[in-house]
Amino acid sequence: MKPKIPRNKFMGQAQVGAEGQIVIPEEVREMLHIELGEKLLLLADKKKGMALQRGAL
């Protein structure tokens, strides 16, 4: 049974390609209004995982 997810949330997966790139699913890009060429900040913690945030250093 597929879990019900609220419209303002997303649960899915992404695959790392041969060049180490991760594709952000279209549903997420649309939901967050992420545009082509936009800079995203990658936050990573060895125990907690990683997150993306808008903006650059």
PDB file of C-alpha atoms in Angstrom:
ATOM      1  CA  MET A   1       0.000   0.000   0.000  1.00  0.00           C
ATOM      2  CA  LYS A   2       1.388   3.385  -1.035  1.00  0.00           C
ATOM      3  CA  PRO A   3       1.625   5.876   1.876  1.00  0.00           C
ATOM      4  CA  LYS A   4      -0.442   9.077   1.648  1.00  0.00           C
ATOM      5  CA  ILE A   5       1.805  12.116   1.431  1.00  0.00           C
ATOM      6  CA  PRO A   6       0.514  15.687   1.851  1.00  0.00           C
ATOM      7  CA  ARG A   7       0.699  17.875  -1.283  1.00  0.00           C
ATOM      8  CA  ASN A   8       3.368  20.139   0.230  1.00  0.00           C
ATOM      9  CA  LYS A   9       5.700  17.195   0.901  1.00  0.00           C
ATOM     10  CA  PHE A  10       7.599  14.759  -1.314  1.00  0.00           C
ATOM     11  CA  MET A  11       9.006  11.312  -0.751  1.00  0.00           C
ATOM     12  CA  GLY A  12      10.929   9.573  -3.495  1.00  0.00           C
ATOM     13  CA  GLN A  13      14.383   8.631  -4.586  1.00  0.00           C
ATOM     14  CA  ALA A  14      17.138   9.922  -6.818  1.00  0.00           C
ATOM     15  CA  GLN A  15      19.951   8.012  -8.479  1.00  0.00           C
ATOM     16  CA  VAL A  16      23.594   9.065  -8.594  1.00  0.00           C
ATOM     17  CA  GLY A  17      24.868   9.011 -12.183  1.00  0.00           C
ATOM     18  CA  ALA A  18      28.290   8.068 -13.522  1.00  0.00           C
ATOM     19  CA  GLU A  19      29.568  11.640 -13.104  1.00  0.00           C
ATOM     20  CA  GLY A  20      28.309  11.826  -9.496  1.00  0.00           C
ATOM     21  CA  GLN A  21      25.306  13.958 -10.437  1.00  0.00           C
ATOM     22  CA  ILE A  22      21.943  13.649  -8.700  1.00  0.00           C
ATOM     23  CA  VAL A  23      18.789  14.534 -10.615  1.00  0.00           C
ATOM     24  CA  ILE A  24      16.175  16.352  -8.532  1.00  0.00           C
ATOM     25  CA  PRO A  25      12.796  14.864  -9.474  1.00  0.00           C
ATOM     26  CA  GLU A  26      10.568  17.103 -11.602  1.00  0.00           C
ATOM     27  CA  GLU A  27       7.823  17.095  -8.941  1.00  0.00           C
ATOM     28  CA  VAL A  28      10.260  18.571  -6.411  1.00  0.00           C
ATOM     29  CA  ARG A  29      11.615  21.177  -8.844  1.00  0.00           C
ATOM     30  CA  GLU A  30       8.067  22.293  -9.613  1.00  0.00           C
ATOM     31  CA  MET A  31       6.939  22.258  -5.973  1.00  0.00           C
ATOM     32  CA  LEU A  32       9.936  24.365  -4.856  1.00  0.00           C
ATOM     33  CA  HIS A  33      10.116  26.491  -8.033  1.00  0.00           C
ATOM     34  CA  ILE A  34      13.743  25.470  -8.680  1.00  0.00           C
ATOM     35  CA  GLU A  35      14.862  27.021 -11.959  1.00  0.00           C
ATOM     36  CA  LEU A  36      17.546  25.924 -14.420  1.00  0.00           C
ATOM     37  CA  GLY A  37      20.963  27.223 -13.322  1.00  0.00           C
ATOM     38  CA  GLU A  38      19.832  28.043  -9.775  1.00  0.00           C
ATOM     39  CA  LYS A  39      22.509  27.514  -7.124  1.00  0.00           C
ATOM     40  CA  LEU A  40      21.769  25.099  -4.272  1.00  0.00           C
ATOM     41  CA  LEU A  41      23.810  24.680  -1.119  1.00  0.00           C
ATOM     42  CA  LEU A  42      24.568  21.074  -0.116  1.00  0.00           C
ATOM     43  CA  LEU A  43      24.660  20.439   3.636  1.00  0.00           C
ATOM     44  CA  ALA A  44      26.050  17.074   4.758  1.00  0.00           C
ATOM     45  CA  ASP A  45      26.577  15.308   8.069  1.00  0.00           C
ATOM     46  CA  LYS A  46      28.071  11.814   8.217  1.00  0.00           C
ATOM     47  CA  LYS A  47      25.488  10.624  10.768  1.00  0.00           C
ATOM     48  CA  LYS A  48      22.401  12.644   9.775  1.00  0.00           C
ATOM     49  CA  GLY A  49      22.642  12.563   5.974  1.00  0.00           C
ATOM     50  CA  MET A  50      22.376  15.517   3.606  1.00  0.00           C
ATOM     51  CA  ALA A  51      20.040  18.318   2.611  1.00  0.00           C
ATOM     52  CA  LEU A  52      19.831  20.924  -0.126  1.00  0.00           C
ATOM     53  CA  GLN A  53      19.084  24.559   0.530  1.00  0.00           C
ATOM     54  CA  ARG A  54      18.546  27.508  -1.782  1.00  0.00           C
ATOM     55  CA  GLY A  55      21.393  29.957  -2.113  1.00  0.00           C
ATOM     56  CA  ALA A  56      25.139  29.801  -2.377  1.00  0.00           C
ATOM     57  CA  LEU A  57      28.080  30.505  -0.105  1.00  0.00           C
TER      58      LEU A  57
END
